[in-house]
mmCIF file with all atom_site columns, C-alpha atoms in Angstrom:
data_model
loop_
_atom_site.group_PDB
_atom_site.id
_atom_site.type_symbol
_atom_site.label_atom_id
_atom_site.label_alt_id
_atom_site.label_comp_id
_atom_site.label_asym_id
_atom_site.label_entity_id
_atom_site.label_seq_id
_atom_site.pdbx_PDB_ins_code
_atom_site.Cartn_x
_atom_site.Cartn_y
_atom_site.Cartn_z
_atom_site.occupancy
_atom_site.B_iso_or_equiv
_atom_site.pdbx_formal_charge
_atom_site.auth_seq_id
_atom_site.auth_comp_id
_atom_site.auth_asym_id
_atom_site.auth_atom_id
_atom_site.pdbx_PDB_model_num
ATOM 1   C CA . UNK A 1 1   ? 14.391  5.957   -15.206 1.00 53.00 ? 1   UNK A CA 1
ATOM 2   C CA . UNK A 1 2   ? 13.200  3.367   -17.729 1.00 50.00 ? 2   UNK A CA 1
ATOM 3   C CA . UNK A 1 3   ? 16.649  2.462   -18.346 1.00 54.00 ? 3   UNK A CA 1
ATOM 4   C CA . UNK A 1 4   ? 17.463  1.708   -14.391 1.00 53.00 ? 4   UNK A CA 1
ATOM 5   C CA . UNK A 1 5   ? 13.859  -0.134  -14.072 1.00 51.00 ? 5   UNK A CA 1
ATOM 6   C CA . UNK A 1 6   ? 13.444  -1.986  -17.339 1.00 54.00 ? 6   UNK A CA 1
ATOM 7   C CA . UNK A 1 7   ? 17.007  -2.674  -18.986 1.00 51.00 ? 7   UNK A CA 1
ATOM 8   C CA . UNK A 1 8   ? 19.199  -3.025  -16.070 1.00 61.00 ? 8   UNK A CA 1
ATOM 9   C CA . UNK A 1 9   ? 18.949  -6.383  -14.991 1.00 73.00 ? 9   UNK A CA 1
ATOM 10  C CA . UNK A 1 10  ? 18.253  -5.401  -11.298 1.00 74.00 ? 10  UNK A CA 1
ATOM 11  C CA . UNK A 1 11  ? 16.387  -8.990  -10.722 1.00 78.00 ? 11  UNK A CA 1
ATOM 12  C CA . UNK A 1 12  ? 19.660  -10.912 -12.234 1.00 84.00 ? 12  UNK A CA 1
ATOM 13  C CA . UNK A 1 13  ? 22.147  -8.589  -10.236 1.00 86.00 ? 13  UNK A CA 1
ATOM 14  C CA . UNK A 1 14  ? 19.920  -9.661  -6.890  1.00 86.00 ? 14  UNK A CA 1
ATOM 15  C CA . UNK A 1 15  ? 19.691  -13.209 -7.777  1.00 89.00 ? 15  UNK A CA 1
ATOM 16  C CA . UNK A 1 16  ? 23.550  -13.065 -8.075  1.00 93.00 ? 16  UNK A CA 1
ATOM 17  C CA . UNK A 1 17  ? 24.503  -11.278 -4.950  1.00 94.00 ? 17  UNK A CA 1
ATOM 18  C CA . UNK A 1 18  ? 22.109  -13.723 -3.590  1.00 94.00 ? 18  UNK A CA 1
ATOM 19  C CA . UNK A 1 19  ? 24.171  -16.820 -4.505  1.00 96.00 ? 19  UNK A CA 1
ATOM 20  C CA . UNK A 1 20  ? 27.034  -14.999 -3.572  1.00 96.00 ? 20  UNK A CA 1
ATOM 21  C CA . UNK A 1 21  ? 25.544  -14.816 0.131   1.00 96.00 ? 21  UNK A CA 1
ATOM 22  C CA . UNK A 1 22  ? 24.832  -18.275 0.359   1.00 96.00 ? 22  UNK A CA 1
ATOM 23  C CA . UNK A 1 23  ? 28.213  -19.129 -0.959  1.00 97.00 ? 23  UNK A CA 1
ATOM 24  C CA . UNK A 1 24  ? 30.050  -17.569 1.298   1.00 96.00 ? 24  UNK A CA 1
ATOM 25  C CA . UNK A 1 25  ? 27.796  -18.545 4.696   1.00 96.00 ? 25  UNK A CA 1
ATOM 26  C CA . UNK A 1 26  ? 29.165  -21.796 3.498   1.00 96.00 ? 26  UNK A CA 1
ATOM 27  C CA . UNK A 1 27  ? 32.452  -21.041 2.736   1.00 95.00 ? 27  UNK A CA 1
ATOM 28  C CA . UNK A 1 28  ? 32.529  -19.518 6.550   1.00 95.00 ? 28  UNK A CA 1
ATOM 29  C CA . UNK A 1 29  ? 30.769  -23.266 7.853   1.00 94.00 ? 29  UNK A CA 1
ATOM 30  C CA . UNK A 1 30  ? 33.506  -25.131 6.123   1.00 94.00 ? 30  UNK A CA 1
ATOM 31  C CA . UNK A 1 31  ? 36.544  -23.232 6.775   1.00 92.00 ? 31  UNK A CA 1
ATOM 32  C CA . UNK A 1 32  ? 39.297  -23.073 9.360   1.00 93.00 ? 32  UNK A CA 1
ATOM 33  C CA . UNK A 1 33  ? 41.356  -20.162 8.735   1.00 94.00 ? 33  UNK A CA 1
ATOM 34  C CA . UNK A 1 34  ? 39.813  -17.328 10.474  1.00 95.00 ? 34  UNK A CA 1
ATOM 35  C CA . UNK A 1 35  ? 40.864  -14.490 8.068   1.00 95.00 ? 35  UNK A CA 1
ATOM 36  C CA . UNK A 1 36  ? 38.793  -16.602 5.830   1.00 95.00 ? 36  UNK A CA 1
ATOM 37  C CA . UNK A 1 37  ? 35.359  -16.677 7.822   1.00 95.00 ? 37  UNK A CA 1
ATOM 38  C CA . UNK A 1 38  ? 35.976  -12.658 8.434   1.00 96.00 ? 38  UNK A CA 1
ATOM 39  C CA . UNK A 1 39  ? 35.888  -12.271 5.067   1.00 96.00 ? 39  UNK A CA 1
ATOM 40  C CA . UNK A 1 40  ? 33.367  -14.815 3.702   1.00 96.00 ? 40  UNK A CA 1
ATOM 41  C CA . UNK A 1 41  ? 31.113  -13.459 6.834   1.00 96.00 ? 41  UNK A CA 1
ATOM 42  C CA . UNK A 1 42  ? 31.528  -9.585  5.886   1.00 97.00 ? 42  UNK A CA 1
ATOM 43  C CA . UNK A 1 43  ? 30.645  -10.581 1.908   1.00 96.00 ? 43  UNK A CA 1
ATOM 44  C CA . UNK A 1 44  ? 28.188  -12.949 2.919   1.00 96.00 ? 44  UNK A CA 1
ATOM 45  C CA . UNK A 1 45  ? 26.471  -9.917  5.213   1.00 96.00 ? 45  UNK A CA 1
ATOM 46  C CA . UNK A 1 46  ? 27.261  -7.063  2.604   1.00 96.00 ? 46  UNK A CA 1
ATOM 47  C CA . UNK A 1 47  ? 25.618  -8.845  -0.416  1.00 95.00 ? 47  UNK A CA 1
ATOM 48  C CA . UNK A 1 48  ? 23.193  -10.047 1.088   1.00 94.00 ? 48  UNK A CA 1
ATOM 49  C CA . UNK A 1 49  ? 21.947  -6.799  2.394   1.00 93.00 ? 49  UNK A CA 1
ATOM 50  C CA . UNK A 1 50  ? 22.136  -5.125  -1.173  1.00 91.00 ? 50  UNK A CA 1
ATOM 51  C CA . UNK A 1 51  ? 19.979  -8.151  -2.300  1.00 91.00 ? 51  UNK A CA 1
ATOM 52  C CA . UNK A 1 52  ? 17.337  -7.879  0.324   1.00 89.00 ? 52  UNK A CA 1
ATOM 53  C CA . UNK A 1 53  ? 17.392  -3.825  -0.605  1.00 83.00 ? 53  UNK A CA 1
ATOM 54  C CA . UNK A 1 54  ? 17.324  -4.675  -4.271  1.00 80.00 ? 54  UNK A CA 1
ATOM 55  C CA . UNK A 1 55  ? 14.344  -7.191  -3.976  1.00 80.00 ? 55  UNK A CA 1
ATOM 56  C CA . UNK A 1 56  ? 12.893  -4.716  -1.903  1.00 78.00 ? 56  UNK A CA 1
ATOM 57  C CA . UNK A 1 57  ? 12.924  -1.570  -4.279  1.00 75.00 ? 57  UNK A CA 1
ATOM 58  C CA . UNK A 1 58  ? 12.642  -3.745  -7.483  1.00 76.00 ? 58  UNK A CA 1
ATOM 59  C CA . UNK A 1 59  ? 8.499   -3.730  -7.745  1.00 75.00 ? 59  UNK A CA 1
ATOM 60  C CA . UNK A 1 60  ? 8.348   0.126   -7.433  1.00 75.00 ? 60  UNK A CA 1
ATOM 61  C CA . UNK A 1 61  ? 11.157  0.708   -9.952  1.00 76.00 ? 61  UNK A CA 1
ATOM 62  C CA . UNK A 1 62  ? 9.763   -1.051  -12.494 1.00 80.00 ? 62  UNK A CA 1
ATOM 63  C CA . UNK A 1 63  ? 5.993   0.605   -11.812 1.00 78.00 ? 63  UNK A CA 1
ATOM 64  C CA . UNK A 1 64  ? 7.911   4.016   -11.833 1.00 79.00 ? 64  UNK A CA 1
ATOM 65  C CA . UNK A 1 65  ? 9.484   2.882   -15.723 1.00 80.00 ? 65  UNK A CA 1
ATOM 66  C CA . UNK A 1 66  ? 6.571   1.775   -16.823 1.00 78.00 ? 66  UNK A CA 1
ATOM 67  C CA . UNK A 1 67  ? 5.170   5.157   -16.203 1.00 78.00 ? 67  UNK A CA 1
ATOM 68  C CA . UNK A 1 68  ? 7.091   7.378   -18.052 1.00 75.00 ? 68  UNK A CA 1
ATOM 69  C CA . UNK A 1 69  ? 5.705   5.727   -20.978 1.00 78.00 ? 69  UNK A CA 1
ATOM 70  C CA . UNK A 1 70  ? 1.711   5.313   -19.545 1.00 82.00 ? 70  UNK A CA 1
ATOM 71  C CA . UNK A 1 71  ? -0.815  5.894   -17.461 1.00 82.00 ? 71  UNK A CA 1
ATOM 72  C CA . UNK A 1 72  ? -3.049  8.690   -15.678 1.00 85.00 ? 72  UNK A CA 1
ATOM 73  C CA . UNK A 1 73  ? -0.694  11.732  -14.798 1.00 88.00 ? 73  UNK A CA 1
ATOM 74  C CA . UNK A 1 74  ? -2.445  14.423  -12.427 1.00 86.00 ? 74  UNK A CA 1
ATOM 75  C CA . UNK A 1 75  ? -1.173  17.798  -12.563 1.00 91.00 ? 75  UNK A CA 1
ATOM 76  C CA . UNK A 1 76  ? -1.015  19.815  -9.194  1.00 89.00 ? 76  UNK A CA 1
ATOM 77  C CA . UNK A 1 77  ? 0.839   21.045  -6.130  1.00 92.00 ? 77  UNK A CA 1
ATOM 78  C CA . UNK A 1 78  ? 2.015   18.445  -3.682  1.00 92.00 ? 78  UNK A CA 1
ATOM 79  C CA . UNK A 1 79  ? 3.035   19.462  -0.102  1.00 94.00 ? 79  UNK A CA 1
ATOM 80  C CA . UNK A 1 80  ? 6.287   17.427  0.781   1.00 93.00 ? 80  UNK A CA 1
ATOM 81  C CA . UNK A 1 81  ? 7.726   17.151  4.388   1.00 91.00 ? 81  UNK A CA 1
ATOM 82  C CA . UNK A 1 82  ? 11.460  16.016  4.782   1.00 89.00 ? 82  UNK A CA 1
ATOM 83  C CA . UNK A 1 83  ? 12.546  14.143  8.203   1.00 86.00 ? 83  UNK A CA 1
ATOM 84  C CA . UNK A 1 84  ? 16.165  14.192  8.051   1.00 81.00 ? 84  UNK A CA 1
ATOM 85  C CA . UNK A 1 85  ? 16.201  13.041  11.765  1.00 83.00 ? 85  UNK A CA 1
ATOM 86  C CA . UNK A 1 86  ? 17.933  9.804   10.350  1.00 78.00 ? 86  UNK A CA 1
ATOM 87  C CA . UNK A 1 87  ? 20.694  11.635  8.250   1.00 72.00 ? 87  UNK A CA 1
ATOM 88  C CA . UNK A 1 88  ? 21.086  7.813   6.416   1.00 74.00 ? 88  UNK A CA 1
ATOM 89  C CA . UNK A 1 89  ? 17.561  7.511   5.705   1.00 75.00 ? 89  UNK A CA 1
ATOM 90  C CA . UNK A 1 90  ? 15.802  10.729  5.357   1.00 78.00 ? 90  UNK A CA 1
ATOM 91  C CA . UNK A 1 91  ? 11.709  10.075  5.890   1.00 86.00 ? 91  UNK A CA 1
ATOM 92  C CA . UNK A 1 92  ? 9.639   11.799  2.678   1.00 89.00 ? 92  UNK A CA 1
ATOM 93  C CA . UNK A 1 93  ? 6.391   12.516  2.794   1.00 91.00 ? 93  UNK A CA 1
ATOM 94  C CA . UNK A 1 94  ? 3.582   14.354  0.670   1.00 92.00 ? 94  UNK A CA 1
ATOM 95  C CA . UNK A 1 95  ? 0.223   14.802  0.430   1.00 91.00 ? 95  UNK A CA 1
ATOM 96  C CA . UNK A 1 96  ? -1.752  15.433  -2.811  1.00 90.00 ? 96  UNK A CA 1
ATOM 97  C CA . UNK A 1 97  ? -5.541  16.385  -4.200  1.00 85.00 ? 97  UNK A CA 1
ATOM 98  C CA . UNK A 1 98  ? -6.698  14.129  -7.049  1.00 79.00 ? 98  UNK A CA 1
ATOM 99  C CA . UNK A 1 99  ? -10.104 15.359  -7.724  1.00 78.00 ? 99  UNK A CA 1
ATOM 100 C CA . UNK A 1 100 ? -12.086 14.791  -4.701  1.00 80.00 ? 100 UNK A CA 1
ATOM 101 C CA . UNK A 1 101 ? -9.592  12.030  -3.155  1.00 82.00 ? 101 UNK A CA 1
ATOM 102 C CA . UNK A 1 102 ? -6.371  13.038  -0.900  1.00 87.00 ? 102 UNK A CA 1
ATOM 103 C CA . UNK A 1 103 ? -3.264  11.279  -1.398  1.00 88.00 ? 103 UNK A CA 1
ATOM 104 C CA . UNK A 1 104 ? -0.937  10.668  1.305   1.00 91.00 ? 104 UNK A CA 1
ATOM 105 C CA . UNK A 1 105 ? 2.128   9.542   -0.192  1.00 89.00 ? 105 UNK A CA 1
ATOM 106 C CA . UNK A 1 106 ? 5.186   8.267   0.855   1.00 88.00 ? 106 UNK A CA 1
ATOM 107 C CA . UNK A 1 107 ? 8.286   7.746   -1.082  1.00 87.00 ? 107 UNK A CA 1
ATOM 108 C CA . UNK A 1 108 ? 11.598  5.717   -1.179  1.00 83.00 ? 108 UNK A CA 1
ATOM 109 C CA . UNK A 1 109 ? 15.072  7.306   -0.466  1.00 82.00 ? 109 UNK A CA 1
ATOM 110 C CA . UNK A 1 110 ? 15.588  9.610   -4.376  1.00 81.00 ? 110 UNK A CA 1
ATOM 111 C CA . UNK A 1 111 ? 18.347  8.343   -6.436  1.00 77.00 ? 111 UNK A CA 1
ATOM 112 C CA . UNK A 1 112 ? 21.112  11.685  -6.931  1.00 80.00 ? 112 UNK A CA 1
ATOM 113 C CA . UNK A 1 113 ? 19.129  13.983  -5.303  1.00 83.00 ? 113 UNK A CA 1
ATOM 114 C CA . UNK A 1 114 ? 16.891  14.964  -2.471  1.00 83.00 ? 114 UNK A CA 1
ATOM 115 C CA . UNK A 1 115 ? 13.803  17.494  -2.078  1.00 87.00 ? 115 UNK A CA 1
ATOM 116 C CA . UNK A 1 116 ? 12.902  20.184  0.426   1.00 88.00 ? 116 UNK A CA 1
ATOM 117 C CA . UNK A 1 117 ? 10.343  20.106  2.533   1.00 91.00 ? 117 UNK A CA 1
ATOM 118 C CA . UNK A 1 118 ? 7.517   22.647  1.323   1.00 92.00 ? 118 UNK A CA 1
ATOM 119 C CA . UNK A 1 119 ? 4.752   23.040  -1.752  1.00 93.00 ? 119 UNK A CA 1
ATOM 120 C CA . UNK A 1 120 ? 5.733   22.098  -4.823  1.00 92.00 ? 120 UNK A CA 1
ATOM 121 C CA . UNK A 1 121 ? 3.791   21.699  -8.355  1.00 94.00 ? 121 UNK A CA 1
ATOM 122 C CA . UNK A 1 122 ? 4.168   18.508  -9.477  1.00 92.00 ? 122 UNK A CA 1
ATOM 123 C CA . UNK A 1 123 ? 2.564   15.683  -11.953 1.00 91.00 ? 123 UNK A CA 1
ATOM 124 C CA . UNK A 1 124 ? 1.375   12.344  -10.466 1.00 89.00 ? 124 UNK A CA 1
ATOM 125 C CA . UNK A 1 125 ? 1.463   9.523   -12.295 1.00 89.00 ? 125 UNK A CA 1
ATOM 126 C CA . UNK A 1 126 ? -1.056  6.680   -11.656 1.00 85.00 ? 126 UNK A CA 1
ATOM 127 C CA . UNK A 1 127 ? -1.569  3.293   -13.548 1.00 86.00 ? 127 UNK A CA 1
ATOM 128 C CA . UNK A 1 128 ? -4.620  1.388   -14.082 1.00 83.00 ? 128 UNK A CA 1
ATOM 129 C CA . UNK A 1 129 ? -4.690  -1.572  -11.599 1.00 80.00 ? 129 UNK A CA 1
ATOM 130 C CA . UNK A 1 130 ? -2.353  -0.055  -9.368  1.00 78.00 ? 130 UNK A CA 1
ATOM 131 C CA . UNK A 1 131 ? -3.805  0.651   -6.022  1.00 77.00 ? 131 UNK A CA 1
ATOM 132 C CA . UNK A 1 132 ? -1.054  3.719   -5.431  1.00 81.00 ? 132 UNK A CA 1
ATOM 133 C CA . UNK A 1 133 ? 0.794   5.970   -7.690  1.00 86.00 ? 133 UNK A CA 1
ATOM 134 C CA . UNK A 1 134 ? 3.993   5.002   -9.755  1.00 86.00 ? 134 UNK A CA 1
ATOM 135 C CA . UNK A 1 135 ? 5.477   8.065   -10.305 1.00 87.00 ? 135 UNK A CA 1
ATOM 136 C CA . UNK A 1 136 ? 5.974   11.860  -8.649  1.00 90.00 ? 136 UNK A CA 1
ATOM 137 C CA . UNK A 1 137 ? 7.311   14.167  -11.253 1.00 89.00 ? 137 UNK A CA 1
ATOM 138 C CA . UNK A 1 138 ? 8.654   17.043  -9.559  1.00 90.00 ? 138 UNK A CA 1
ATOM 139 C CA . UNK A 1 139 ? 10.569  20.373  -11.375 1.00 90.00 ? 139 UNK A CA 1
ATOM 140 C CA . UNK A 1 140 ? 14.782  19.032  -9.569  1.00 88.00 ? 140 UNK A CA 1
ATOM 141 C CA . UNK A 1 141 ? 13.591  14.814  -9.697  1.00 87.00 ? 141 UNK A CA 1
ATOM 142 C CA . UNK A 1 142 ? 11.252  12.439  -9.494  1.00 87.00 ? 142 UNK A CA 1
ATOM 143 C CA . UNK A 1 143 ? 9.816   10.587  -6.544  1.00 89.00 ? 143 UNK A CA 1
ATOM 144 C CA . UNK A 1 144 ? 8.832   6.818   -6.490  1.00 87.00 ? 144 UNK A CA 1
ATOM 145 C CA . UNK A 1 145 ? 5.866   5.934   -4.144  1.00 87.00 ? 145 UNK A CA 1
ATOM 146 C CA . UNK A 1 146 ? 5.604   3.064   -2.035  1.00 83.00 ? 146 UNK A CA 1
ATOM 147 C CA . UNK A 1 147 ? 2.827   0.754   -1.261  1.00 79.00 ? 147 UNK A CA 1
ATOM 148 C CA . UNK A 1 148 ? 2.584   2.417   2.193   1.00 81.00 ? 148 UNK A CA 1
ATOM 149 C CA . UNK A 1 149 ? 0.696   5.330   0.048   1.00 83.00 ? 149 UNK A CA 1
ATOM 150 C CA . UNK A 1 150 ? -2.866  5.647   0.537   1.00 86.00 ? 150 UNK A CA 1
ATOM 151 C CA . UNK A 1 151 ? -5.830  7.439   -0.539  1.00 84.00 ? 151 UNK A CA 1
ATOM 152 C CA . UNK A 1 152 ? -8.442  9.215   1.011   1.00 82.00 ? 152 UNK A CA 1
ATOM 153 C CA . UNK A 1 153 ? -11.891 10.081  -0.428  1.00 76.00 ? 153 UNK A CA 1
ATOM 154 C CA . UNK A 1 154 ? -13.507 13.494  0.548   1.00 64.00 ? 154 UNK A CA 1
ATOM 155 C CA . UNK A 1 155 ? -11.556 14.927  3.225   1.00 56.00 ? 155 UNK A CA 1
ATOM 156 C CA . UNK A 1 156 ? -9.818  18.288  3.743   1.00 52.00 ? 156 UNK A CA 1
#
């Protein structure tokens, strides 16, 4: 994990795929040949995409490296749900008790594996200054939160 969100050069590899993009849109707005605009159109669209997704993810990665090393970590059970509706893009969900507050969590696509839906113990992970948790520790992976995750105070 720190390795993927602080060595790997995720920003440079999205900066790069980036360029590549806008090189070929114009490569396809300058050229004749229409094998070439197929192709400069499908790279153009296929990098691009990664970069968006890259850009996207790269906040939460690096919040989730940072805490391996730092920060809060609340042990306890968290109750996942799984929609696999979407077989591309399974929906995860949990909820969580921290203290008196309620957690309702939910998490990016796992990287190598994916968890059940059901009641699992756990160990959140929360930095100072971040308004949501950077890290879900679970016993098969870990789970990155996004900034869709919100807490509750009180509740059941």
């Amino acid at each position: 994990m720190r390795r993927f969100g602080e060595v790997w050069p995720l920003k440079s590899i999205a900066i790069a795929l980036g360029a590549i993009a806008a090189a070929c849109v114009y490569l396809f707005s300058q050229s004749t040949q229409e094998q070439l605009r197929v192709v400069a159109l499908f790279v153009a669209g296929v990098s691009g995409l990664v970069a968006v997704a890259i850009a996207m993810d790269l906040p939460g990665w690096k919040r989730a490296a940072r805490a391996t090393r730092t920060g809060r970590r609340v042990k306890g059970f968290i109750k996942l749900t799984v929609d696999r509706s979407d077989a591309e893009s399974p929906t995860i969900v949990g909820r969580m008790k921290d203290g008196n507050a309620i957690w309702d969590l939910q998490f990016s696509k796992p990287i190598g594996w994916e968890p059940d839906s059901g009641d699992w113990p756990c160990e959140m992970v929360l930095l100072s200054g971040e308004p949501t948790p950077a890290l879900v520790e679970l016993e098969d992976g870990l789970l990155v939160p996004t900034r869709r995750s919100r807490r509750q105070l009180g509740g059941a």
